[in-house]
XYZ file of C-alpha atoms in Angstrom:
764
model
C 0.000 0.000 0.000
C 1.510 3.368 -0.959
C 2.659 5.468 1.958
C 2.462 2.579 4.488
C 4.887 -0.134 5.598
C 4.818 -3.154 7.887
C 5.584 -0.851 10.807
C 2.175 0.763 10.237
C 0.209 -2.509 10.322
C -1.819 -3.384 13.410
C -2.348 -7.133 13.733
C -5.417 -8.112 15.775
C -6.402 -11.646 16.744
C -10.211 -11.809 16.866
C -12.112 -14.450 18.871
C -15.473 -14.689 20.627
C -17.460 -16.955 22.950
C -14.736 -18.999 24.613
C -17.205 -20.136 27.316
C -14.472 -21.249 29.702
C -16.050 -23.447 32.345
C -18.745 -24.974 30.162
C -19.672 -28.487 31.332
C -16.527 -28.547 33.460
C -17.895 -31.263 35.747
C -18.265 -33.711 32.888
C -15.577 -36.405 33.225
C -14.978 -36.461 29.467
C -15.686 -32.916 28.231
C -14.747 -30.967 31.361
C -11.456 -29.530 29.983
C -12.593 -28.748 26.431
C -13.364 -25.050 26.966
C -10.120 -23.953 28.604
C -7.991 -26.031 26.217
C -9.444 -24.265 23.189
C -8.976 -20.880 24.892
C -5.368 -21.765 25.637
C -4.877 -22.588 21.949
C -6.248 -19.148 21.020
C -3.753 -17.469 23.364
C -0.907 -19.578 21.976
C -1.901 -18.518 18.447
C -1.695 -14.870 19.515
C 1.877 -15.410 20.657
C 2.920 -17.516 17.655
C 1.437 -15.078 15.130
C 3.112 -12.112 16.852
C -0.065 -10.034 16.953
C -0.246 -6.570 18.462
C -3.468 -7.139 20.396
C -6.325 -9.595 21.023
C -9.994 -8.639 20.677
C -12.606 -10.758 22.500
C -16.285 -10.095 21.735
C -17.898 -11.445 24.914
C -18.624 -14.644 26.841
C -15.068 -15.354 27.916
C -16.596 -17.348 30.790
C -19.650 -19.555 30.645
C -20.881 -18.316 34.051
C -20.826 -14.881 35.595
C -19.471 -16.576 38.741
C -16.769 -18.805 37.257
C -15.204 -21.538 39.329
C -11.692 -21.344 40.698
C -10.561 -23.843 38.094
C -11.908 -21.736 35.223
C -10.409 -18.534 36.593
C -7.063 -20.258 37.162
C -6.857 -21.646 33.617
C -7.693 -18.274 32.037
C -5.179 -16.370 34.141
C -2.550 -19.026 33.486
C -3.013 -18.897 29.706
C -2.900 -15.099 29.590
C 0.255 -14.883 31.698
C 2.011 -17.588 29.689
C 1.340 -16.005 26.289
C 0.587 -12.290 26.693
C 3.227 -11.226 29.215
C 6.880 -10.822 28.314
C 9.744 -8.520 27.485
C 8.454 -7.713 24.009
C 7.428 -4.028 23.922
C 3.892 -3.188 22.847
C 4.007 -0.815 19.867
C 0.475 0.531 20.290
C 0.036 4.078 21.516
C -3.012 4.933 23.602
C -4.558 8.246 22.529
C -7.899 8.314 24.361
C -8.620 9.080 27.993
C -8.536 5.822 29.919
C -10.887 7.117 32.617
C -13.659 7.382 30.004
C -13.232 4.029 28.253
C -12.057 1.871 31.183
C -14.338 3.301 33.838
C -14.791 0.988 36.778
C -17.824 0.947 39.040
C -20.272 3.574 37.844
C -23.589 4.640 39.301
C -22.845 2.748 42.498
C -23.523 4.159 45.944
C -20.267 5.206 47.522
C -19.187 4.015 50.946
C -17.184 6.207 53.277
C -14.438 4.364 55.135
C -11.794 6.192 57.147
C -12.913 9.384 55.466
C -12.201 8.047 51.958
C -14.729 7.284 49.237
C -13.797 3.637 48.690
C -15.725 2.949 45.489
C -14.495 6.161 43.904
C -10.936 5.029 44.541
C -11.688 1.637 43.025
C -13.316 3.243 39.998
C -10.313 5.427 39.246
C -7.402 3.337 40.487
C -6.701 1.637 37.120
C -7.889 4.076 34.486
C -5.129 3.293 32.027
C -4.428 0.524 29.561
C -2.585 -2.400 31.129
C 0.521 -2.316 28.922
C 1.276 1.224 30.164
C 1.408 0.036 33.771
C 5.024 0.375 34.961
C 4.677 -2.578 37.336
C 3.860 -5.279 34.764
C 5.259 -6.250 31.362
C 2.428 -6.786 28.900
C 3.529 -7.805 25.429
C 0.084 -8.503 23.882
C -2.808 -6.520 25.382
C -6.298 -8.054 25.403
C -9.409 -5.916 24.915
C -12.711 -7.537 25.845
C -16.390 -6.745 26.317
C -18.731 -8.878 28.404
C -21.462 -11.108 27.020
C -24.713 -12.441 28.383
C -22.978 -15.255 30.297
C -20.226 -13.322 32.108
C -22.126 -10.080 32.715
C -21.514 -8.183 35.966
C -24.029 -8.465 38.781
C -24.469 -8.159 42.519
C -23.208 -5.499 44.888
C -20.863 -3.111 43.135
C -21.976 -4.423 39.733
C -18.762 -6.389 39.337
C -18.012 -9.334 37.072
C -15.262 -11.809 36.328
C -13.728 -9.411 33.792
C -13.340 -6.795 36.524
C -11.123 -9.216 38.415
C -8.977 -9.799 35.352
C -8.739 -6.080 34.676
C -7.790 -5.098 38.209
C -5.065 -7.764 38.108
C -3.685 -6.269 34.891
C -4.434 -9.261 32.649
C -6.842 -7.614 30.203
C -8.616 -4.346 29.396
C -12.359 -4.437 30.034
C -14.175 -1.835 27.946
C -17.573 -1.249 26.344
C -19.603 -1.253 29.556
C -23.280 -0.322 29.433
C -24.174 1.026 32.892
C -27.461 2.478 31.621
C -29.478 0.389 29.181
C -31.636 3.333 28.120
C -28.801 5.815 27.641
C -25.738 4.241 26.031
C -22.735 6.465 25.362
C -20.233 4.636 23.175
C -16.760 6.148 23.318
C -13.938 4.421 21.411
C -10.500 3.283 22.540
C -8.142 5.257 20.293
C -4.913 3.435 19.361
C -2.158 4.265 16.925
C 0.778 2.387 15.459
C 2.918 4.316 13.028
C 0.565 6.069 10.629
C -2.378 3.720 11.232
C -5.077 5.000 13.575
C -7.546 2.551 15.102
C -10.837 3.471 16.827
C -12.025 0.469 18.836
C -15.716 0.575 19.761
C -17.416 -1.931 22.022
C -20.922 -2.523 23.329
C -21.390 -5.242 25.911
C -24.508 -7.371 26.001
C -27.865 -5.739 26.715
C -31.222 -7.492 26.681
C -32.159 -7.588 22.995
C -35.674 -6.186 23.331
C -34.477 -3.291 25.465
C -31.548 -2.518 23.174
C -33.888 -2.570 20.164
C -36.126 -0.005 21.851
C -33.132 2.123 22.919
C -31.818 2.288 19.339
C -35.310 3.036 18.058
C -35.761 5.880 20.537
C -32.343 7.377 19.806
C -30.827 6.441 23.176
C -27.492 5.229 21.729
C -24.816 7.801 20.903
C -21.489 7.134 19.209
C -18.557 9.493 19.709
C -15.907 10.062 17.044
C -12.433 11.657 17.200
C -12.459 15.416 16.704
C -9.545 15.472 14.273
C -8.963 13.512 11.059
C -12.227 11.603 11.263
C -11.721 9.995 7.867
C -8.257 8.649 8.753
C -9.445 6.308 11.497
C -10.194 2.633 10.937
C -13.305 1.912 13.029
C -13.868 -1.563 14.501
C -16.811 -2.421 16.745
C -17.390 -5.510 18.915
C -20.999 -6.387 19.817
C -22.598 -9.324 21.602
C -26.263 -9.591 20.564
C -28.612 -11.808 18.588
C -27.672 -11.503 14.939
C -30.694 -13.239 13.450
C -34.286 -12.098 13.880
C -35.634 -14.785 16.169
C -38.445 -12.424 17.170
C -39.542 -9.030 15.912
C -37.502 -7.091 18.477
C -35.270 -9.865 19.853
C -32.191 -9.020 17.796
C -29.939 -6.154 16.738
C -30.346 -5.232 13.056
C -27.116 -4.334 11.296
C -28.792 -1.195 9.955
C -29.003 0.201 13.488
C -25.214 0.527 13.650
C -23.593 3.702 12.288
C -22.349 3.709 8.716
C -18.906 5.132 9.534
C -17.846 1.715 10.901
C -15.460 -0.355 8.810
C -15.633 -3.759 10.504
C -18.093 -5.250 13.015
C -17.037 -8.292 15.075
C -20.241 -10.082 16.069
C -20.327 -12.216 19.188
C -23.047 -14.359 20.763
C -23.744 -16.389 17.610
C -21.873 -19.704 17.796
C -21.879 -20.608 14.114
C -18.478 -19.810 12.649
C -18.762 -17.370 9.703
C -15.190 -16.194 9.836
C -14.982 -14.560 6.403
C -16.117 -10.897 6.521
C -19.303 -10.114 4.580
C -20.136 -6.708 3.195
C -23.454 -5.138 4.120
C -24.527 -3.363 0.923
C -26.751 -0.927 2.790
C -24.351 0.268 5.479
C -21.121 -0.456 3.548
C -19.287 -2.057 6.480
C -18.067 -5.639 6.852
C -19.412 -8.096 9.419
C -17.319 -10.954 10.822
C -18.798 -13.702 13.022
C -15.979 -15.863 14.454
C -18.349 -18.118 16.442
C -17.566 -20.056 19.593
C -14.408 -22.031 20.263
C -16.278 -24.842 22.057
C -19.566 -26.569 21.219
C -22.147 -25.768 23.886
C -25.139 -27.326 22.092
C -25.574 -30.226 19.691
C -26.906 -28.302 16.684
C -25.630 -28.137 13.097
C -24.273 -24.612 13.586
C -21.841 -25.876 16.220
C -20.576 -28.648 13.929
C -18.975 -26.117 11.559
C -15.149 -26.148 11.978
C -14.030 -23.595 14.553
C -11.756 -20.751 13.435
C -10.218 -17.548 14.697
C -8.933 -14.716 12.522
C -5.948 -12.397 12.481
C -7.033 -9.018 11.079
C -4.220 -6.871 9.704
C -5.182 -3.180 9.546
C -3.040 -0.823 7.472
C -4.397 2.675 7.044
C -8.056 2.350 6.026
C -7.759 -1.159 4.600
C -7.650 -4.583 6.222
C -7.141 -8.242 5.369
C -7.846 -11.421 7.311
C -6.014 -14.676 7.932
C -8.086 -17.563 9.287
C -6.691 -20.230 11.595
C -8.552 -23.423 12.396
C -8.536 -24.530 16.018
C -7.087 -28.010 16.364
C -7.942 -28.814 19.958
C -11.708 -28.602 19.440
C -13.448 -31.937 20.010
C -14.673 -33.537 16.735
C -18.392 -33.153 16.166
C -20.659 -34.860 13.621
C -24.389 -34.268 13.217
C -26.958 -35.680 10.839
C -30.712 -35.465 10.366
C -32.809 -38.167 8.709
C -36.488 -38.792 7.986
C -37.189 -42.462 8.546
C -40.098 -42.518 6.135
C -37.763 -41.412 3.315
C -34.977 -43.891 4.091
C -34.606 -46.949 1.934
C -36.605 -49.948 3.203
C -38.084 -48.040 6.161
C -41.638 -47.849 4.783
C -41.843 -51.634 4.656
C -40.294 -51.861 8.116
C -42.945 -49.538 9.565
C -45.733 -51.984 8.650
C -44.112 -54.868 10.500
C -44.932 -55.661 14.077
C -42.215 -55.504 16.733
C -39.775 -53.606 14.520
C -37.821 -52.028 17.379
C -34.782 -54.293 17.194
C -34.364 -53.879 13.415
C -34.819 -50.100 13.643
C -32.264 -49.904 16.463
C -29.678 -51.868 14.446
C -30.190 -49.537 11.480
C -29.714 -46.394 13.576
C -26.750 -47.932 15.360
C -25.006 -48.417 12.026
C -25.577 -44.757 11.144
C -24.035 -43.612 14.421
C -20.966 -45.802 13.946
C -20.433 -44.294 10.491
C -20.687 -40.801 11.973
C -18.087 -41.652 14.617
C -15.600 -42.780 11.986
C -16.315 -39.695 9.888
C -15.718 -37.334 12.822
C -12.443 -39.018 13.776
C -11.144 -38.895 10.197
C -11.999 -35.208 9.886
C -10.202 -34.393 13.150
C -7.039 -36.192 12.027
C -7.107 -34.324 8.722
C -7.342 -30.987 10.563
C -4.148 -31.695 12.534
C -2.017 -31.193 9.453
C 1.359 -32.842 8.922
C 2.320 -34.596 12.134
C 5.296 -36.934 12.283
C 4.015 -39.282 15.001
C 0.454 -39.591 13.769
C 0.185 -43.096 15.206
C 0.820 -41.822 18.732
C -1.802 -39.099 18.344
C -4.827 -39.830 20.535
C -8.127 -38.819 18.972
C -10.583 -37.413 21.520
C -14.002 -39.014 21.717
C -16.296 -37.235 19.248
C -19.634 -35.566 19.783
C -22.376 -37.206 17.732
C -25.973 -36.140 17.247
C -28.432 -38.077 15.079
C -31.774 -36.328 14.665
C -34.521 -38.733 13.600
C -37.994 -37.771 12.349
C -40.052 -40.902 12.953
C -43.477 -40.096 11.490
C -44.716 -43.381 10.050
C -46.815 -43.861 6.892
C -50.506 -44.689 7.143
C -51.025 -48.073 8.678
C -47.488 -48.302 10.069
C -45.552 -47.476 13.204
C -41.907 -47.012 14.161
C -41.140 -48.438 17.590
C -38.227 -46.316 18.780
C -36.004 -47.268 21.671
C -35.598 -44.990 24.654
C -33.158 -42.204 23.601
C -30.918 -42.515 26.665
C -30.821 -46.294 26.533
C -29.895 -46.126 22.858
C -27.178 -43.539 23.573
C -25.641 -45.687 26.323
C -24.769 -48.293 23.694
C -21.875 -46.035 22.624
C -20.060 -45.656 25.929
C -16.353 -45.442 25.136
C -17.032 -44.396 21.531
C -18.608 -40.953 21.929
C -18.289 -38.120 24.451
C -22.025 -37.449 24.852
C -23.216 -40.837 26.066
C -26.683 -39.643 27.106
C -27.998 -37.744 24.078
C -26.673 -39.292 20.887
C -30.088 -39.593 19.248
C -32.974 -37.131 19.132
C -36.406 -38.435 18.120
C -39.077 -36.050 16.949
C -42.293 -36.199 14.994
C -44.173 -33.698 12.856
C -47.413 -32.325 14.174
C -50.410 -33.975 12.579
C -52.875 -31.074 12.661
C -52.224 -27.523 11.541
C -54.534 -26.123 14.218
C -53.438 -25.727 17.782
C -54.582 -28.428 20.148
C -57.132 -27.569 22.778
C -56.098 -27.039 26.375
C -57.705 -30.290 27.407
C -55.637 -32.239 24.880
C -52.346 -30.368 25.199
C -51.771 -29.625 28.840
C -48.487 -31.538 28.876
C -46.122 -32.181 25.934
C -45.520 -35.711 24.764
C -43.282 -37.905 26.889
C -40.693 -38.195 24.140
C -40.587 -34.407 23.684
C -40.106 -33.917 27.417
C -37.228 -36.388 27.397
C -35.525 -34.494 24.607
C -36.133 -31.091 26.167
C -34.394 -32.351 29.298
C -31.195 -33.198 27.424
C -31.119 -30.390 24.881
C -29.376 -27.123 25.663
C -32.181 -24.702 24.919
C -32.896 -21.256 26.250
C -34.772 -21.266 29.519
C -37.200 -18.543 28.414
C -38.086 -20.517 25.317
C -38.519 -23.733 27.273
C -40.826 -22.038 29.788
C -42.800 -20.339 27.012
C -43.344 -23.615 25.156
C -44.347 -25.452 28.307
C -46.722 -22.738 29.548
C -48.397 -22.267 26.177
C -50.668 -25.193 26.949
C -51.294 -24.054 30.526
C -53.802 -21.509 31.794
C -52.033 -18.958 33.986
C -54.381 -16.595 35.783
C -52.151 -14.722 38.221
C -48.496 -15.103 37.202
C -47.380 -13.323 33.992
C -45.793 -15.735 31.560
C -42.848 -13.677 30.277
C -41.847 -12.579 33.779
C -42.114 -16.227 34.837
C -39.592 -17.212 32.161
C -37.284 -14.382 33.155
C -37.353 -15.488 36.808
C -36.570 -19.078 35.814
C -33.716 -17.773 33.660
C -32.232 -15.892 36.621
C -32.570 -19.012 38.757
C -30.793 -21.218 36.187
C -28.337 -18.897 34.451
C -27.455 -16.489 37.272
C -27.696 -19.017 40.112
C -30.105 -16.757 41.994
C -31.647 -19.198 44.476
C -34.376 -16.782 45.550
C -35.442 -15.525 42.105
C -38.548 -17.719 41.877
C -39.623 -16.996 45.436
C -39.249 -13.243 44.960
C -41.141 -13.374 41.661
C -44.086 -15.284 43.121
C -44.278 -13.036 46.200
C -44.172 -9.839 44.153
C -46.730 -11.120 41.639
C -49.163 -12.209 44.356
C -48.767 -8.940 46.257
C -49.338 -6.905 43.100
C -52.390 -8.968 42.121
C -53.926 -8.674 45.606
C -53.383 -4.927 45.626
C -55.120 -4.670 42.269
C -58.074 -6.816 43.360
C -58.604 -4.727 46.469
C -59.700 -1.894 44.213
C -62.400 -3.943 42.491
C -65.874 -3.135 43.888
C -67.665 -6.243 45.216
C -66.869 -8.588 42.330
C -68.429 -11.980 41.824
C -66.392 -15.052 40.850
C -66.539 -14.402 37.103
C -65.594 -10.742 37.448
C -62.776 -11.663 39.817
C -61.303 -14.150 37.347
C -61.612 -11.668 34.512
C -59.955 -8.930 36.549
C -57.023 -11.203 37.410
C -56.515 -12.257 33.791
C -56.780 -8.670 32.582
C -54.212 -7.493 35.111
C -51.918 -10.405 34.227
C -52.102 -9.456 30.533
C -51.287 -5.873 31.444
C -48.195 -6.983 33.384
C -47.046 -9.087 30.430
C -47.400 -6.113 28.082
C -45.461 -3.843 30.442
C -42.668 -6.394 30.806
C -42.467 -6.947 27.041
C -42.257 -3.179 26.501
C -39.458 -2.928 29.054
C -41.456 -0.716 31.432
C -41.799 -3.395 34.105
C -38.394 -4.139 35.562
C -37.036 -7.575 36.270
C -37.516 -9.180 39.649
C -35.232 -7.312 41.989
C -32.386 -9.164 43.574
C -33.281 -10.870 46.814
C -32.186 -9.166 50.027
C -31.076 -11.201 52.997
C -31.490 -10.638 56.688
C -28.332 -9.998 58.739
C -26.449 -13.196 59.443
C -26.498 -14.194 63.115
C -23.239 -13.725 64.966
C -23.026 -17.383 65.975
C -23.709 -18.701 62.466
C -20.981 -21.073 61.215
C -21.063 -21.406 57.422
C -18.908 -24.527 57.474
C -21.264 -26.364 59.834
C -24.632 -24.768 59.131
C -24.214 -24.035 55.415
C -24.409 -20.739 53.557
C -26.703 -18.212 55.267
C -28.134 -17.097 51.911
C -29.380 -20.633 51.191
C -31.541 -20.793 54.306
C -35.305 -20.299 53.837
C -35.524 -17.876 56.757
C -32.737 -15.616 55.468
C -34.801 -14.043 52.691
C -36.537 -10.708 53.259
C -39.924 -11.136 51.593
C -40.914 -7.468 51.716
C -39.511 -4.082 52.625
C -41.203 -4.240 56.044
C -39.845 -7.585 57.147
C -36.615 -6.207 58.542
C -37.849 -2.868 59.922
C -39.904 -1.885 62.917
C -42.582 0.778 63.083
C -40.000 3.550 63.380
C -38.026 2.413 60.376
C -35.145 0.924 62.363
C -33.696 -2.444 61.553
C -35.212 -4.993 63.876
C -32.930 -7.329 65.764
C -33.695 -11.038 65.528
C -36.184 -12.184 68.148
C -34.941 -14.530 70.858
C -36.435 -17.944 71.072
C -39.202 -18.473 73.662
C -38.395 -20.835 76.479
C -40.948 -22.166 78.874
C -39.559 -21.307 82.315
C -40.680 -21.381 85.897
C -39.910 -19.057 88.798
C -39.172 -15.397 89.063
C -35.771 -15.527 87.458
C -36.899 -15.917 83.819
C -35.715 -13.606 81.052
C -38.268 -11.368 79.475
C -36.081 -10.202 76.606
C -32.487 -11.186 75.800
C -31.642 -7.931 74.118
C -32.998 -5.549 76.780
C -30.325 -3.485 78.447
C -30.747 -3.841 82.155
C -29.820 -0.277 83.090
C -32.144 1.323 80.530
C -35.010 -0.893 81.655
C -34.539 0.204 85.244
C -34.387 3.878 84.292
C -37.596 3.689 82.278
C -39.418 1.867 85.078
C -38.482 4.513 87.628
C -39.460 7.346 85.261
C -42.873 5.918 84.509
C -43.735 5.111 88.090
C -42.523 8.389 89.592
C -45.733 10.320 88.863
C -48.294 7.645 89.824
C -48.954 5.578 92.935
C -47.521 2.209 92.183
C -49.798 0.031 94.377
C -47.444 -2.841 93.829
C -47.711 -2.737 89.993
C -44.807 -2.182 87.654
C -44.879 -1.705 83.920
C -42.430 -3.859 81.985
C -40.187 -2.290 79.452
C -40.495 -3.550 75.874
C -37.614 -4.404 73.641
C -38.346 -1.567 71.244
C -38.289 1.068 74.016
C -34.924 -0.152 75.214
C -33.471 -0.124 71.717
C -34.610 3.468 71.132
C -32.534 4.738 74.057
C -29.553 2.498 73.395
C -29.306 1.911 69.652
C -25.540 1.737 69.739
C -25.328 -1.003 72.353
C -24.886 -4.596 71.321
C -26.997 -7.422 72.598
C -25.228 -8.632 75.743
C -25.946 -11.961 77.385
C -25.065 -11.876 81.114
C -24.471 -14.800 83.419
C -26.388 -15.154 86.661
C -23.294 -14.413 88.749
C -22.557 -11.239 86.852
C -26.101 -10.091 87.374
C -25.892 -10.323 91.133
C -22.623 -8.410 91.239
C -23.308 -5.610 88.753
C -27.010 -4.987 89.227
C -28.007 -1.709 90.882
C -30.610 -1.892 93.673
C -34.096 -1.340 92.270
C -36.636 0.973 93.936
C -38.463 -0.403 96.906
C -41.887 -1.867 96.154
C -44.977 -0.467 97.793
C -47.473 -2.337 99.844
C -51.193 -1.932 99.472
C -52.152 1.122 101.424
C -49.206 3.240 100.320
C -46.730 2.101 102.965
C -43.300 1.338 101.696
C -42.034 -2.161 102.168
C -38.816 -2.704 104.064
C -35.802 -2.960 101.791
C -34.569 -6.430 101.047
C -30.887 -7.002 100.446
C -29.867 -9.203 97.541
C -27.677 -11.638 99.492
C -30.520 -12.216 101.939
C -32.915 -12.782 99.079
C -30.597 -15.340 97.596
C -30.270 -17.136 100.934
C -33.992 -17.055 101.515
C -34.640 -18.477 98.106
C -32.175 -21.238 98.773
C -33.474 -22.059 102.256
C -37.206 -21.861 101.649
C -38.730 -24.964 100.062
C -40.438 -24.520 96.731
C -43.815 -25.485 98.149
C -43.671 -22.702 100.788
C -42.553 -19.883 98.541
C -45.152 -17.218 97.820
C -46.612 -17.461 94.323
C -45.270 -14.909 91.901
C -46.751 -13.981 88.550
C -44.010 -13.545 85.937
C -44.319 -11.458 82.804
C -45.182 -13.277 79.608
C -42.165 -13.461 77.331
C -42.815 -11.377 74.251
C -40.558 -9.398 71.939
C -42.604 -6.244 71.597
C -44.873 -5.667 74.659
C -45.460 -6.813 78.192
C -48.598 -6.560 80.283
C -48.845 -4.670 83.586
C -48.735 -7.172 86.416
C -49.363 -6.998 90.175
C -46.480 -8.426 92.167
C -47.690 -7.476 95.658
C -49.899 -9.542 97.926
C -51.755 -8.127 100.935
C -50.490 -9.665 104.103
C -53.353 -8.535 106.333
C -56.349 -9.750 104.343
C -57.644 -13.209 105.004
C -57.185 -15.698 102.237
C -60.615 -16.320 100.786
C -61.733 -18.345 97.843
C -61.915 -15.248 95.686
C -58.418 -14.179 96.606
C -57.158 -17.663 96.050
C -58.696 -17.656 92.592
C -57.155 -14.305 91.658
C -53.583 -15.455 92.248
C -53.779 -18.724 90.353
C -51.059 -18.988 87.716
C -51.617 -20.012 84.123
C -49.151 -22.210 82.273
C -47.884 -19.449 80.026
C -47.210 -17.170 83.007
C -44.932 -19.636 84.788
C -41.276 -19.227 83.980
C -38.236 -21.264 84.791
C -35.906 -21.045 87.761
C -33.007 -21.769 85.422
C -32.826 -18.255 83.973
C -32.516 -15.732 86.752
C -31.707 -12.785 84.597
C -34.645 -10.455 84.582
C -34.863 -9.229 88.155
C -33.582 -5.781 87.254
C -36.953 -4.492 86.085
C -38.996 -6.030 88.937
C -38.528 -6.291 92.703
C -39.742 -9.429 94.510
C -42.557 -8.976 97.044
C -41.718 -8.784 100.750
C -41.505 -12.045 102.634
C -44.866 -13.156 104.024
C -45.653 -12.614 107.681
C -45.809 -15.495 110.064
C -49.611 -15.242 110.346
C -50.006 -15.555 106.614
C -47.688 -18.541 106.489
C -49.617 -20.259 109.292
C -52.919 -19.631 107.517
C -51.519 -21.154 104.335
C -50.212 -24.222 106.219
C -53.502 -24.741 108.031
C -55.375 -24.532 104.723
C -53.224 -27.237 103.239
C-alpha cells in the first residue's frame, strides 16, 4: 500500500465466545473449553499479533469456578506477558473508556470514598502500567454469560482487569442511555478506533436504538483517517420481531463489526450493501449445544489493519473436540416404509440407527485427524471421543408405526465411543394437525418431547414459554415467569422464583382490592386482565425484572462450614420491605427464642439493656402511685434509648454483682415495704422450700410488649376463695428457675408474715 509499511500494520487476533467453564464437571468434556482458549492465546503469541480482541462470553458463568479462573489467568500470563514491547500508543482518555464501578452508591471508610478510589485506580491501559510487562494486550467486552451483577456491579472481567491481565471496555451502565466512546490506538501512521458494546437485553436494546438512546462518539480530528472496529454481543438473526440487533441500526462510519453471541463460525467478513461495512462472526471455540451450527469447523482470525484497509487470515482450532451431526427422515430412508408396517420392529430399527451412528463416529475421527495437518508421530496421536448427534424424524406412513427405543438407553450403547453418552439420538415427529390443540388435549407435551427437552441445551425462556403455552395462567405473567426461571438457572439466583411469586401475588392482591364487590366471574376476569397488562409492560421494558433478593443480617453465631451458607436458608430471605424494619423504620434485631420457664428468674427479653429498663421503670412510676404494679419495658423502648449497644448476654453471677438496687416496692395502702438485700434474698430463696414460697406472677415473654402485672400480695387480708382464685397462675405465666436474669426491672414482694404462712399451712 503506498505510503504505508509493515511498521504501520496493526495485527489483531479476533475471537469470541470462549465459554471457559462450560460443562466442566463432565468427566470427558470438562477440559474442552479452557484447552481451546489456551490454543487461542498460543496462536496470539505464535502469530506475533499486536493485540487480542474478545467479543464477549469469555466465561460460561458470571461466577466462574476457581478452576476456570485459574486456567484463564494461566493462559494469559504464559502467552501475553513478556519482554516484548507493545508498539500501540493509547490516545484516548482511559478514565472514560475503562471506567470501573459507575452509578454505584459510595461508601465512606476512614474518610475516603472507597468505590471512587476503586473506579479510578486503574484508568489506564494495562501495557502502560510500569509494574507489569504486557507484550500482547487483550481488549474484551462482556457477554450475556459473564455479565456483571451483585453489589458493586462487578463481574469476572473486573477481576482480570484489576489484576492487569486484560482491558475491560464497552460497559453499558445504563441500558436506556448508552454512550459509546472508542479506545483510540495508533501504530505508526495507522489510527484505530475500537468501539465496544457489551450485552444488553435484545428487546431493550432494540427499543433504545429506536428511541435514539445510543450515541457514538468520534475523534475530533482527522475523522476519515481512522479505521473503526466495533465488537458487539447480541442476537444476529431475527428470532423475534424485536429480539435481535439489526445491522442497519449501527452507524455507517464503521469499517468492521465483530459479532459475538452467535456460535456458528462465519469467519470470512461479509459486506453489508446498505451500510457499507463488513461483518465478521468468528463463532464459539467450544460446542455448547448439539446443533448443526456448532458442527462447523471452529476458526479464529488475524485481522491486519493498514491505514483504512484490512485483510484477514483464518486459523482453524485443532484442539476442538470432533463433532458430527446428521438429520434423517425415517419414512424417506430406503426400506423403512416396509419396516414400519411390520410388528415388533424395534430391534431392526435400532440396528439400522446404530449403524448410522458408527459411520458418523468414523467420519468425525477422520476429519479431526485431517485438521491436525502434517504430524510426524500420527500413530501416537490420541483422537478425543467425538460428539455425535443423530436427529430422527419418525413419522410413520398410514397403517405403520416405528417403535423407537428410549433415547438414553440407545445412547448408552456407545459408551467409550462418543463423548455425549446420554444424548446421541434425538427423536421427533411432525405435528399432525395444523390447528393448535385444545387445552384439554395439550396440557403436557408428549413424553418423548419432554425427554428431549431435558437433554437439549435450549434457552430457559423458550422452554418455559413452550411449556406454559398449553397451561392456563391466571395470576403469574408468563414472560416474567420465564425471566425469573432464567435468573434461577443462568445467574444461580436461588431466591429468584420466590421473589417473583411473592411480588406477583402482592401486586395482584393490591389490584383486586380496588375492584368493587366482584363476583367469581368478574374476579377471574380482573385477574386475567391485570396479568395481561403486566405481560405487556414487561415486554415493553417498562416493568423491571424481579429485583435481587435481600437477605437478613447473618447471626453472629452462624458457622457457614457447619450450618451451610446463610443465603441458602429459607428464613434468610426478606420477603418485603417491612420484614426487617420496625414501626419507626429501624432495623429490627432477631427475636430470641421463647423458652418455657418457671420461677421469678426468667428472662423477658435477651436484648434488653438492664440499666435502661430500670431507668424507664423509675421514670414511669414516679408520677403515679404504684400500688405494687410495675410496667415492663419492651424491647423496642430499650433499643430506642440504646441503639448503639450490642446485645449482651449476662451470666447469673454477673447479674448479682453488677445490678443496681431497684426501687423499693410499695405495699397496698401506700406504705413502703422494708428494703430487702440481695444476698438475703438469695439465701432465703435457697433455704425456703419450693412449696412454701409465695406465688409470683411472671411477665409473659414477648418481643414487643409486656402486660402490667401486680407483684404485691396483701399480708393482712384473710385468704378467701376469691383471693385464692385471683392469684392462680396459668401455664404461660410460669417461667423457669433456670434463667434468673430479669430481676432488674422487677422487685420481689416482701416475705410473708408469720400469720399468713400459718394460715396457708392450716389450709393445706
